[in-house]
Amino acid sequence: MLTAKLIDNVWATRKAESLSGYKFMLAEVIGGGSLDGQRMIVIDIISAGIGDRVIVTTGSSARRMLGDDSLPVDAVVVGII
């Protein structure tokens, strides 16, 4: 898991049908590690907002949070700090 700050919304004019209904956000990794400052697109399932510091899970754990291992998702917001 990573800590990150949500910095913007991401609007997709077209996306895979399996991702319909999910809210995309741009997150910047914080916390002092080697990934500090890296940006990533995350799916927000807990209604966090821009400026919130959040916990992000990645990989297969992220897909499990959505209940479908076949989704093309690599990062999901799972908590607000």
PDB file of C-alpha atoms in Angstrom:
ATOM      1  CA  MET A   1       0.000   0.000   0.000  1.00  0.00           C
ATOM      2  CA  LEU A   2       1.026   3.596  -0.611  1.00  0.00           C
ATOM      3  CA  THR A   3       0.106   6.990   0.773  1.00  0.00           C
ATOM      4  CA  ALA A   4      -0.808   9.612  -1.797  1.00  0.00           C
ATOM      5  CA  LYS A   5      -2.464  12.982  -2.243  1.00  0.00           C
ATOM      6  CA  LEU A   6      -5.308  13.329  -4.738  1.00  0.00           C
ATOM      7  CA  ILE A   7      -4.482  16.220  -7.026  1.00  0.00           C
ATOM      8  CA  ASP A   8      -7.097  16.185  -9.787  1.00  0.00           C
ATOM      9  CA  ASN A   9      -9.994  14.389 -11.437  1.00  0.00           C
ATOM     10  CA  VAL A  10      -9.363  12.447 -14.627  1.00  0.00           C
ATOM     11  CA  TRP A  11     -12.120  12.556 -17.229  1.00  0.00           C
ATOM     12  CA  ALA A  12     -12.146   9.857 -19.891  1.00  0.00           C
ATOM     13  CA  THR A  13     -14.169  10.649 -22.991  1.00  0.00           C
ATOM     14  CA  ARG A  14     -14.098   6.932 -23.828  1.00  0.00           C
ATOM     15  CA  LYS A  15     -13.116   4.017 -21.629  1.00  0.00           C
ATOM     16  CA  ALA A  16     -13.503   0.264 -21.444  1.00  0.00           C
ATOM     17  CA  GLU A  17     -17.111  -0.671 -20.758  1.00  0.00           C
ATOM     18  CA  SER A  18     -16.042  -2.673 -17.702  1.00  0.00           C
ATOM     19  CA  LEU A  19     -14.824   0.598 -16.108  1.00  0.00           C
ATOM     20  CA  SER A  20     -18.123   2.441 -16.508  1.00  0.00           C
ATOM     21  CA  GLY A  21     -19.289   4.041 -13.279  1.00  0.00           C
ATOM     22  CA  TYR A  22     -15.840   4.275 -11.678  1.00  0.00           C
ATOM     23  CA  LYS A  23     -14.351   7.654 -10.703  1.00  0.00           C
ATOM     24  CA  PHE A  24     -10.765   8.185 -11.904  1.00  0.00           C
ATOM     25  CA  MET A  25      -8.423  10.537 -10.053  1.00  0.00           C
ATOM     26  CA  LEU A  26      -4.805  11.628 -10.376  1.00  0.00           C
ATOM     27  CA  ALA A  27      -2.768  10.856  -7.257  1.00  0.00           C
ATOM     28  CA  GLU A  28       0.768  11.828  -6.263  1.00  0.00           C
ATOM     29  CA  VAL A  29       2.670   9.443  -4.006  1.00  0.00           C
ATOM     30  CA  ILE A  30       3.815  10.957  -0.695  1.00  0.00           C
ATOM     31  CA  GLY A  31       5.543   9.486   2.332  1.00  0.00           C
ATOM     32  CA  GLY A  32       9.269   9.835   1.744  1.00  0.00           C
ATOM     33  CA  GLY A  33       9.932   6.586  -0.141  1.00  0.00           C
ATOM     34  CA  SER A  34      11.646   6.035  -3.469  1.00  0.00           C
ATOM     35  CA  LEU A  35       8.301   6.481  -5.256  1.00  0.00           C
ATOM     36  CA  ASP A  36       7.753   9.931  -3.698  1.00  0.00           C
ATOM     37  CA  GLY A  37       6.373  12.371  -6.288  1.00  0.00           C
ATOM     38  CA  GLN A  38       5.326   9.668  -8.750  1.00  0.00           C
ATOM     39  CA  ARG A  39       1.860  10.243 -10.192  1.00  0.00           C
ATOM     40  CA  MET A  40      -0.684   7.564 -10.965  1.00  0.00           C
ATOM     41  CA  ILE A  41      -4.290   7.211 -11.993  1.00  0.00           C
ATOM     42  CA  VAL A  42      -6.391   5.609  -9.271  1.00  0.00           C
ATOM     43  CA  ILE A  43     -10.002   4.547  -8.964  1.00  0.00           C
ATOM     44  CA  ASP A  44     -11.770   6.212  -6.048  1.00  0.00           C
ATOM     45  CA  ILE A  45     -14.415   3.955  -4.489  1.00  0.00           C
ATOM     46  CA  ILE A  46     -14.790   5.845  -1.197  1.00  0.00           C
ATOM     47  CA  SER A  47     -15.697   9.344  -2.455  1.00  0.00           C
ATOM     48  CA  ALA A  48     -12.432  11.035  -1.521  1.00  0.00           C
ATOM     49  CA  GLY A  49     -11.798  14.484  -2.957  1.00  0.00           C
ATOM     50  CA  ILE A  50      -9.049  16.618  -4.424  1.00  0.00           C
ATOM     51  CA  GLY A  51      -6.527  17.510  -1.725  1.00  0.00           C
ATOM     52  CA  ASP A  52      -7.279  14.462   0.435  1.00  0.00           C
ATOM     53  CA  ARG A  53      -4.376  12.335   1.635  1.00  0.00           C
ATOM     54  CA  VAL A  54      -5.300   8.726   0.960  1.00  0.00           C
ATOM     55  CA  ILE A  55      -4.199   5.108   1.207  1.00  0.00           C
ATOM     56  CA  VAL A  56      -3.875   3.395  -2.172  1.00  0.00           C
ATOM     57  CA  THR A  57      -3.654  -0.333  -2.756  1.00  0.00           C
ATOM     58  CA  THR A  58      -2.178  -1.635  -6.001  1.00  0.00           C
ATOM     59  CA  GLY A  59      -2.055  -4.750  -8.140  1.00  0.00           C
ATOM     60  CA  SER A  60      -4.299  -7.739  -7.548  1.00  0.00           C
ATOM     61  CA  SER A  61      -5.391  -6.305  -4.180  1.00  0.00           C
ATOM     62  CA  ALA A  62      -6.842  -3.307  -6.026  1.00  0.00           C
ATOM     63  CA  ARG A  63      -8.858  -5.535  -8.354  1.00  0.00           C
ATOM     64  CA  ARG A  64     -10.167  -7.517  -5.393  1.00  0.00           C
ATOM     65  CA  MET A  65     -11.460  -4.282  -3.844  1.00  0.00           C
ATOM     66  CA  LEU A  66     -13.634  -3.927  -6.948  1.00  0.00           C
ATOM     67  CA  GLY A  67     -14.784  -7.536  -6.739  1.00  0.00           C
ATOM     68  CA  ASP A  68     -13.564  -8.521 -10.198  1.00  0.00           C
ATOM     69  CA  ASP A  69     -10.035  -9.808 -10.880  1.00  0.00           C
ATOM     70  CA  SER A  70     -10.528  -9.368 -14.632  1.00  0.00           C
ATOM     71  CA  LEU A  71     -10.780  -5.537 -14.536  1.00  0.00           C
ATOM     72  CA  PRO A  72      -7.840  -3.589 -16.026  1.00  0.00           C
ATOM     73  CA  VAL A  73      -7.177  -1.720 -12.755  1.00  0.00           C
ATOM     74  CA  ASP A  74      -3.878  -1.316 -10.920  1.00  0.00           C
ATOM     75  CA  ALA A  75      -4.614   1.214  -8.136  1.00  0.00           C
ATOM     76  CA  VAL A  76      -7.633   1.880  -5.885  1.00  0.00           C
ATOM     77  CA  VAL A  77      -8.173   4.375  -3.048  1.00  0.00           C
ATOM     78  CA  VAL A  78      -9.098   2.381   0.062  1.00  0.00           C
ATOM     79  CA  GLY A  79      -8.833   4.953   2.854  1.00  0.00           C
ATOM     80  CA  ILE A  80      -8.668   8.651   3.673  1.00  0.00           C
ATOM     81  CA  ILE A  81      -5.912   9.694   6.069  1.00  0.00           C
TER      82      ILE A  81
END
